[in-house]
Every structure is written in structure tokens, then in C-alpha cells.
Amino acid sequence: MTDVAVVGFAQAPCVRRSDSTTSGVEMLVPIFAEVLASTGLAKGDIGFWCSGSSDYLAGRAFSFVQAVDAIGAFPPIMESHVEMDGAWALYEAWVKIRTGDADVALAYGFGKSSAGDLRRVLALQLDPYLLAPLWPDSVSIAALQARLGIDAGLWSEKEMAEVAARSRAAAVSNPRAQVSGEISAEELGTRPYIAEPLRAHDCAPVGDGAAVVILASAERAPGLCARPAWITGFEHRIDSGSLGARDLTTAPSAVAAGRAAGAGAVDVAELHAPFTHQEILLREALGLAGSVRVNPSGGALCGNPMFAAGLARIGEAARQIMTGRAGRALGHATGGPALQQNLVCVLEAR
Amino acid sequence: MTYVTQPLRAPLDIGFDYTRSLGPTLSQFMTALAGRRILGSRGADGTVHAPPFEYDPVTFAPPAELVEVGPEGIVTSWTWMAQPLEGQPLPHPFAWALIRLDGAGTAMLHAVDAGSAAAMRTGLRVRPRWAASTTGSIRDIACFVPCAPGEPGQHAPQEHAPQPVTMMTSPVLLHYEHTASPGESSYLRGLAAGRLLGQRCPACGKVYFPSRGVCPADGVPATDEVELPHTGTVTTFCVVNVPFPGQRVTPPYVAGAILLDGADITFQHLILGCPASEVRMGMRVRAVWKPRAEWGTTAENIDHFRPSGEPDAPYDSYARHL
């Protein structure tokens, strides 16, 4: 099977409220143009397209079909979709190239959270018998997880604030970030709780956005990118949907995906941690050394467009390699409540 | 691409019920809840899961037996919900908590009516407050409440053996604010002014009415505005004979695909003003507008299309638009 590399990445600005429709077309058109131009590809060169999005978030049926308008799908294209973060669409695209069905593939994700009430929409991803009828919101579930870790001595509110402060400072150099700025962890720690023990800085901002990544086979990649980011491991796993039955202070699926993908020795990691304590949890679960640079883009805490933010983490990790800032990088994506599903993609320069 | 006006926005509420079958394990659990008892399942490793698993997380076998747990338990984690959201168990501030019921090794998520965050702590002992009437749902437990110190364990009165619960219905109600694309906004604003505005793709030259925003063949915004006449051709149609709720015209009547003169895609509208049996492919039609006072940013400003009396359009003139 052929090796596969990331050869292009583009991301729409993460904004509190986009003028786009919920089918994402207006956010996707400019970034398709940007990523195709960066690789010198035309749309007809893409052998397989795959998207990640959610009709619940979009508030309309078959929003992903309407999104195909942004491609200009004539003559007809080979296309697929996952009702998950675009990182899982990228996984499908990777499989398509590995199995020889395409030599260049494009994955994209989009989400317009501002159209609805994200905390309620996400209740519908829970167990439909025992959890969803109570409408527990996504922030409260993360808060339950955060407190368990605090009580177990695995992290503290101070360490959580430090994650937020470091992320916001890193995002100053990311023009696509929704939140950025220099602020001390001490000052953040004085702010009120929004869902004890979580404060606003502990939670990713709600906002709209989209991301796109292009993959190419070993034969095609060198002609499309001066320094392709070669994928050496790509794995995803899932934990039980029963919140009370698993140990929420770790994520066995992240541990397993990281081990299988070879998460160990990397220079930089882009972790999809929508809550500060989840970054600390993931560093431990993936076995990242203290020297690993985490989220130089600012991460999901500075821009978390649903169904695109995980894909953007892999794109940002690849960008570290494509721009020569890292030799080996890790991109991570999550889905579901309290890090239920985890995906790890390890990339390297050659 | 710049737009001088903001896109149109409008609220949309989406409501529907999910009706689900429960399967053997959850059916027993829900039936017990209707009788104000809580059941768990014992796993191969001896751990009692409450709520019960349907398949053992170690052996993947269905539970051999369900055992009664609780009804009291202890809080293993909690957070404070200062502003409860629609649909949540309590309308006033409450705690979300993971609660490990007596006899169980796992926790269940539910609400605790504690009065204030200051009353909450990990390790707090709580007991269920049952709903006034129970139906076989997780919401038969209205919430949990703190046990008073020294309070003896309370058992809910045992009711008559309830009928087995095998189905559940979950209502879903979500609220959105939809934004029309710039092209759709222009199309809808045109309608509000009695004008039919389409957009031309700068790449392929096709004219879209109604707006597609982006040309689906080329993937570029169709930005060039084109005003279209109020006449067109029926490319295809169907005669509606079936009554349905909300129907505004008495059957039989005709829903047709209409190709406005100068447009490259059809749109659907009513064709009235002649017997349904006279409607045909190629028939020329003209828009009949509602009184101006009733207009809004909607295609409903056009009440229907009626025959214009012109000779039929030749098949070749619309063959590529079928």
C-alpha cells in the first residue's frame, strides 16, 4: 500500500457568528480555492472528496449534500460523508488512497454552531435512553469530568488556567483564531465559574468555521508540496457511551489510539481539547513528554468550529512539518462527550 | 465578494418525537422505574452497573439478572447548573451529579435539587424524588435530593406490579436561526418588491432562479443579478389527487416545474386557472401575484401560475431543463 502525505491545509476564520448558511457553502468556497491554489491542483484532480458535519447542528436535513455546491460537482465526483468531525473524513480519505482508489483526496469539515444552542444540540449525541431525555449539556458533562480529575489530584484549577493562558498567547500569531491575547493564569483564576469547577476560559468558545486538508499518494505528494507531511500512523478508537461506567479521568480510547499510531516521540502536538483539563488528560494519555510543544495554533480553546476543529488540528500539525518547524508532529481529534472518541494522526518529514 | 446588505435571517423551531423500542434489559429497567425501583446489572467481574448495561463490557454477554440498587447513593462528581436549559429536569438552579447508588459500582447521571452550590459536595448522600406519575422513563426520577443527616433510608411505596414497558418516546425541540445565502437574500428581497431576481454564474453563464448562491457546477458564487419576466414554461408536472393535512387547494390540482423565461433551472409552483386535465408539458404560464399588502420575503407572494394563452413552447426549447 502506498504511503500518504498531507500536502495542503486551509481553514476559515473561526468567528462567533458567520453570515454563512448552515450548509457551510459560503465558508467552504474560499478555503477550497485557497488550498487548491496552494497545491496547484484543480478540482478535477481530486479523486475523492469526504466531508464531516452534522444535520443536528445545521438544523436542516442533508446539509452535507447542499455543501457539495461549494465544490462545483460537475462532472460528477466521488464523494462521501461522515456525521463526525472532518478528521474522521480524513481517515476515510486516507483509506481510499491506501487502497488505491484515489491518488489525491480532499477532506473537509464545517459547522455553524451559532445557528442553534450548541449545548442543547450536543445532548442529542448522548445515550438516547438514559441520558439524552435529561438534556444534560456539553459544558456540564465536561465539568463533571474536570472535578473528578481535580478530586483525584490529576490536575488543578490553577493548571487549567495555565493551559488557557498559554493557548491564548499562542493564538496571537494565528490569524484564524477566535480568541487570543496575553493574560495571566492568575488573573483568569479570579473569574467566576460558569459550571463549577469550569470558568469561561476553561471552555472552547462557541463559533463557526470550516477546514480542509488534501492528502496525496507517495507518487503524487512530492509534486504538490515542497515538504509533505507523511502519515506514519493513523488510528481511532471509542469508549463506552455510558458516562458513569467509565473512568472519566482518562480516555482509554486515546491511550489505545496513541499507542497504535506511535504517538511517543514527536516535536509538536495539536490536541483537540475543547476544555482545559482535557489537554492535561490527553498529554498523559498520549504519553507526551514535557518538551513537546502543544497547540502552537492556540488549539480548540481559541477556536472550536464543530466538525472542523479536529481536522484543523491535523492540518495545523501538518503545517508544522510543511513549514519546516517540526520533523515529527501529532494531530488529535475528539468527538462525543468527555473525550469519548479519539483519533490520532502522526506525521513526519522525509 | 462584498455584499452591501446583510443576509436575511429567520428563526426555525424543529420538533419531533423519537419513538424507540427498549429491548429486554432496558425494558426491565424502565418497568422497574415505573414501579419506583431502580435496577442494575451484575457484570462478569462482579461489578453492578446502574443503570444496567445491555451487554457486559468484558464478556459482551447480556446480563444474566438485574438486581435492585439504591435508592440512595452518593455523589461522585457534580457541577452547578445556575441557568437551567429547556428540557432539563428542574426549572430552577440545580446540580448535575454522577451518583453511585448503594449496591452499585458505577454511577448514573442525574440532577440534584440541592438549593445552592454550597450544599453540594463530593460524597454527598442523596435519594431520588420520584415524579408524581411514572411512565417507565429515566424521568420517572424527577431528580435526587440530599438526605437529611440521620434520616432513615426511605423506600418508595411499592406500587402494584406495573405493566411491562417496552417502548419510550423522547420529544425533541430545537431552535435555530437560519441565515439565507447572499443570493437567496437577494432573491427573497426581490420577491418582496414584486420582482423575480435570479443570478448568473460568471463561469458557465447559467442563470439560477431561485438562487443557488453558488453555482453547483462550478463552485463559484453566482453574483451577477438578472431580472426575469413573470412568464415561463411548464417542463413537467403532476396532478395531486391525495388529500393531506395542511393542504391549501382541494384536489385534484397541479404542481408543476416551471422554467422562467431566461432561467436555466426550474422551480415548483401551483398551476391553477384551468382544469388539471388541460395542463401539459410546454404549456406557457404567467405568475398570478397575491395582493401587494400580503407580500413578504417569500415565494408565496406568487399565489399560483395560470395559463398565459400563448402557443405551447416547442419541446426543444426546454428539453435540456427537464
PDB file of C-alpha atoms in Angstrom, chain A residues 17-22 25-26 29 43 55-60 68-75 112 114-117 119-121 124 126-131 133-137 139-141 143-148 151 194-198 242-245 248, chain B residues 6-7 9 12 14 16 18 20-22 26 29-30 49 51-52 54 76-81 85-89 96-98 106-110 117 122 138-139 168 170-182 184 212 214-221:
ATOM      1  CA  ARG A  17     -21.319  34.231  14.165  1.00  0.00           C
ATOM      2  CA  SER A  18     -20.811  33.743  10.446  1.00  0.00           C
ATOM      3  CA  ASP A  19     -23.111  35.079   7.731  1.00  0.00           C
ATOM      4  CA  SER A  20     -22.836  31.656   6.090  1.00  0.00           C
ATOM      5  CA  THR A  21     -25.764  29.297   5.669  1.00  0.00           C
ATOM      6  CA  THR A  22     -25.653  26.231   7.901  1.00  0.00           C
ATOM      7  CA  VAL A  25     -21.075  26.725   1.411  1.00  0.00           C
ATOM      8  CA  GLU A  26     -20.023  30.337   1.975  1.00  0.00           C
ATOM      9  CA  VAL A  29     -15.773  28.241  -1.223  1.00  0.00           C
ATOM     10  CA  LYS A  43     -10.927  20.380  -8.614  1.00  0.00           C
ATOM     11  CA  ASP A  55     -27.508  17.889  10.401  1.00  0.00           C
ATOM     12  CA  TYR A  56     -28.473  18.419  14.057  1.00  0.00           C
ATOM     13  CA  LEU A  57     -26.025  21.313  14.205  1.00  0.00           C
ATOM     14  CA  ALA A  58     -27.161  22.629  10.818  1.00  0.00           C
ATOM     15  CA  GLY A  59     -30.845  22.414  11.679  1.00  0.00           C
ATOM     16  CA  ARG A  60     -31.670  21.040   8.271  1.00  0.00           C
ATOM     17  CA  VAL A  68     -21.369  19.890  -2.228  1.00  0.00           C
ATOM     18  CA  ASP A  69     -22.466  23.024  -4.122  1.00  0.00           C
ATOM     19  CA  ALA A  70     -19.222  24.582  -2.847  1.00  0.00           C
ATOM     20  CA  ILE A  71     -17.231  22.011  -4.783  1.00  0.00           C
ATOM     21  CA  GLY A  72     -18.876  22.540  -8.160  1.00  0.00           C
ATOM     22  CA  ALA A  73     -19.506  18.845  -8.598  1.00  0.00           C
ATOM     23  CA  PHE A  74     -19.729  18.689 -12.381  1.00  0.00           C
ATOM     24  CA  PRO A  75     -18.642  16.439 -13.996  1.00  0.00           C
ATOM     25  CA  LYS A 112     -22.146  26.723  12.161  1.00  0.00           C
ATOM     26  CA  SER A 114     -24.195  29.889  16.157  1.00  0.00           C
ATOM     27  CA  ALA A 115     -27.395  28.886  14.367  1.00  0.00           C
ATOM     28  CA  GLY A 116     -28.652  26.908  17.361  1.00  0.00           C
ATOM     29  CA  ASP A 117     -27.913  26.302  21.030  1.00  0.00           C
ATOM     30  CA  ARG A 119     -25.030  22.923  24.465  1.00  0.00           C
ATOM     31  CA  ARG A 120     -28.523  21.512  23.780  1.00  0.00           C
ATOM     32  CA  VAL A 121     -27.753  20.205  20.300  1.00  0.00           C
ATOM     33  CA  LEU A 124     -28.556  14.542  21.223  1.00  0.00           C
ATOM     34  CA  LEU A 126     -25.764  11.042  24.201  1.00  0.00           C
ATOM     35  CA  ASP A 127     -27.282   7.668  25.075  1.00  0.00           C
ATOM     36  CA  PRO A 128     -30.870   8.164  23.874  1.00  0.00           C
ATOM     37  CA  TYR A 129     -32.479   6.070  26.638  1.00  0.00           C
ATOM     38  CA  LEU A 130     -30.764   7.111  29.850  1.00  0.00           C
ATOM     39  CA  LEU A 131     -29.020  10.428  29.183  1.00  0.00           C
ATOM     40  CA  PRO A 133     -34.001  12.622  27.852  1.00  0.00           C
ATOM     41  CA  LEU A 134     -32.455  14.674  30.693  1.00  0.00           C
ATOM     42  CA  TRP A 135     -30.842  17.159  28.234  1.00  0.00           C
ATOM     43  CA  PRO A 136     -27.506  17.310  30.048  1.00  0.00           C
ATOM     44  CA  ASP A 137     -25.456  19.984  28.313  1.00  0.00           C
ATOM     45  CA  VAL A 139     -20.333  22.068  29.398  1.00  0.00           C
ATOM     46  CA  SER A 140     -21.858  20.408  32.476  1.00  0.00           C
ATOM     47  CA  ILE A 141     -20.624  16.976  31.391  1.00  0.00           C
ATOM     48  CA  ALA A 143     -17.380  19.959  34.383  1.00  0.00           C
ATOM     49  CA  LEU A 144     -18.207  16.581  35.959  1.00  0.00           C
ATOM     50  CA  GLN A 145     -15.064  15.193  34.304  1.00  0.00           C
ATOM     51  CA  ALA A 146     -12.952  18.151  35.425  1.00  0.00           C
ATOM     52  CA  ARG A 147     -13.997  17.756  39.061  1.00  0.00           C
ATOM     53  CA  LEU A 148     -13.211  14.025  39.067  1.00  0.00           C
ATOM     54  CA  ASP A 151     -10.532  15.338  43.293  1.00  0.00           C
ATOM     55  CA  ILE A 194     -19.740  29.127  34.662  1.00  0.00           C
ATOM     56  CA  ALA A 195     -20.085  25.430  35.540  1.00  0.00           C
ATOM     57  CA  GLU A 196     -18.066  24.807  38.663  1.00  0.00           C
ATOM     58  CA  PRO A 197     -15.152  23.934  38.510  1.00  0.00           C
ATOM     59  CA  LEU A 198     -15.074  25.346  34.964  1.00  0.00           C
ATOM     60  CA  SER A 242     -22.170   5.229  29.444  1.00  0.00           C
ATOM     61  CA  LEU A 243     -20.739   8.238  31.269  1.00  0.00           C
ATOM     62  CA  GLY A 244     -20.897   6.738  34.742  1.00  0.00           C
ATOM     63  CA  ALA A 245     -19.380   3.379  33.804  1.00  0.00           C
ATOM     64  CA  LEU A 248     -13.566   9.810  33.143  1.00  0.00           C
TER      65      LEU A 248
ATOM     66  CA  GLN B   6     -26.916  41.773   5.426  1.00  0.00           C
ATOM     67  CA  PRO B   7     -28.346  38.359   4.584  1.00  0.00           C
ATOM     68  CA  ARG B   9     -32.326  35.657   8.889  1.00  0.00           C
ATOM     69  CA  LEU B  12     -36.939  27.960  12.806  1.00  0.00           C
ATOM     70  CA  ILE B  14     -37.735  21.902  14.794  1.00  0.00           C
ATOM     71  CA  PHE B  16     -40.217  15.759  16.618  1.00  0.00           C
ATOM     72  CA  TYR B  18     -38.239   9.698  18.735  1.00  0.00           C
ATOM     73  CA  ARG B  20     -37.772   3.684  20.446  1.00  0.00           C
ATOM     74  CA  SER B  21     -38.128   0.063  21.434  1.00  0.00           C
ATOM     75  CA  LEU B  22     -36.289  -0.683  24.662  1.00  0.00           C
ATOM     76  CA  LEU B  26     -33.813  -1.544  29.369  1.00  0.00           C
ATOM     77  CA  PHE B  29     -35.127  -1.202  33.960  1.00  0.00           C
ATOM     78  CA  MET B  30     -37.849   1.165  32.775  1.00  0.00           C
ATOM     79  CA  HIS B  49     -23.771  -1.358  36.789  1.00  0.00           C
ATOM     80  CA  PRO B  51     -28.085   1.993  35.101  1.00  0.00           C
ATOM     81  CA  PRO B  52     -27.662  -1.514  33.714  1.00  0.00           C
ATOM     82  CA  GLU B  54     -27.199  -4.186  27.861  1.00  0.00           C
ATOM     83  CA  THR B  76     -19.054  11.099  42.970  1.00  0.00           C
ATOM     84  CA  SER B  77     -18.864  14.331  40.953  1.00  0.00           C
ATOM     85  CA  TRP B  78     -21.061  17.382  40.460  1.00  0.00           C
ATOM     86  CA  THR B  79     -21.388  20.752  38.813  1.00  0.00           C
ATOM     87  CA  TRP B  80     -23.791  23.617  39.331  1.00  0.00           C
ATOM     88  CA  MET B  81     -26.377  24.484  36.673  1.00  0.00           C
ATOM     89  CA  LEU B  85     -31.747  24.946  29.846  1.00  0.00           C
ATOM     90  CA  GLU B  86     -35.005  23.947  28.218  1.00  0.00           C
ATOM     91  CA  GLY B  87     -35.825  20.285  28.766  1.00  0.00           C
ATOM     92  CA  GLN B  88     -33.586  19.762  31.795  1.00  0.00           C
ATOM     93  CA  PRO B  89     -35.035  18.090  34.910  1.00  0.00           C
ATOM     94  CA  TRP B  96     -25.769  17.806  37.766  1.00  0.00           C
ATOM     95  CA  ALA B  97     -24.196  14.857  39.510  1.00  0.00           C
ATOM     96  CA  LEU B  98     -22.755  11.446  38.952  1.00  0.00           C
ATOM     97  CA  THR B 106     -20.843   2.573  38.564  1.00  0.00           C
ATOM     98  CA  ALA B 107     -22.548   5.953  38.610  1.00  0.00           C
ATOM     99  CA  MET B 108     -25.646   7.381  36.969  1.00  0.00           C
ATOM    100  CA  LEU B 109     -26.069  10.941  35.751  1.00  0.00           C
ATOM    101  CA  HIS B 110     -28.985  12.895  37.145  1.00  0.00           C
ATOM    102  CA  ALA B 117     -23.953  25.082  45.148  1.00  0.00           C
ATOM    103  CA  THR B 122     -18.448  15.012  46.505  1.00  0.00           C
ATOM    104  CA  ILE B 138     -35.404   7.928  33.302  1.00  0.00           C
ATOM    105  CA  ARG B 139     -37.504  10.986  34.089  1.00  0.00           C
ATOM    106  CA  MET B 168     -40.315   5.004  25.015  1.00  0.00           C
ATOM    107  CA  SER B 170     -38.493  11.190  23.563  1.00  0.00           C
ATOM    108  CA  PRO B 171     -39.686  14.579  22.395  1.00  0.00           C
ATOM    109  CA  VAL B 172     -37.024  16.780  20.804  1.00  0.00           C
ATOM    110  CA  LEU B 173     -37.441  20.517  20.339  1.00  0.00           C
ATOM    111  CA  LEU B 174     -34.565  22.564  18.923  1.00  0.00           C
ATOM    112  CA  HIS B 175     -34.415  26.227  17.977  1.00  0.00           C
ATOM    113  CA  TYR B 176     -32.352  27.698  15.172  1.00  0.00           C
ATOM    114  CA  GLU B 177     -31.846  30.970  13.429  1.00  0.00           C
ATOM    115  CA  HIS B 178     -31.301  30.274   9.764  1.00  0.00           C
ATOM    116  CA  THR B 179     -29.386  32.633   7.521  1.00  0.00           C
ATOM    117  CA  ALA B 180     -30.142  32.831   3.829  1.00  0.00           C
ATOM    118  CA  SER B 181     -27.150  32.974   1.482  1.00  0.00           C
ATOM    119  CA  PRO B 182     -26.429  36.359  -0.127  1.00  0.00           C
ATOM    120  CA  GLU B 184     -31.077  33.752  -1.594  1.00  0.00           C
ATOM    121  CA  ARG B 212     -28.371  28.628  -5.602  1.00  0.00           C
ATOM    122  CA  VAL B 214     -23.009  29.152  -5.522  1.00  0.00           C
ATOM    123  CA  CYS B 215     -23.131  27.587  -8.990  1.00  0.00           C
ATOM    124  CA  PRO B 216     -23.344  23.851  -8.218  1.00  0.00           C
ATOM    125  CA  ALA B 217     -21.469  23.024 -11.418  1.00  0.00           C
ATOM    126  CA  ASP B 218     -18.575  25.433 -10.951  1.00  0.00           C
ATOM    127  CA  GLY B 219     -18.391  26.056  -7.197  1.00  0.00           C
ATOM    128  CA  VAL B 220     -18.191  29.837  -7.610  1.00  0.00           C
ATOM    129  CA  PRO B 221     -20.667  32.401  -6.275  1.00  0.00           C
TER     130      PRO B 221
END
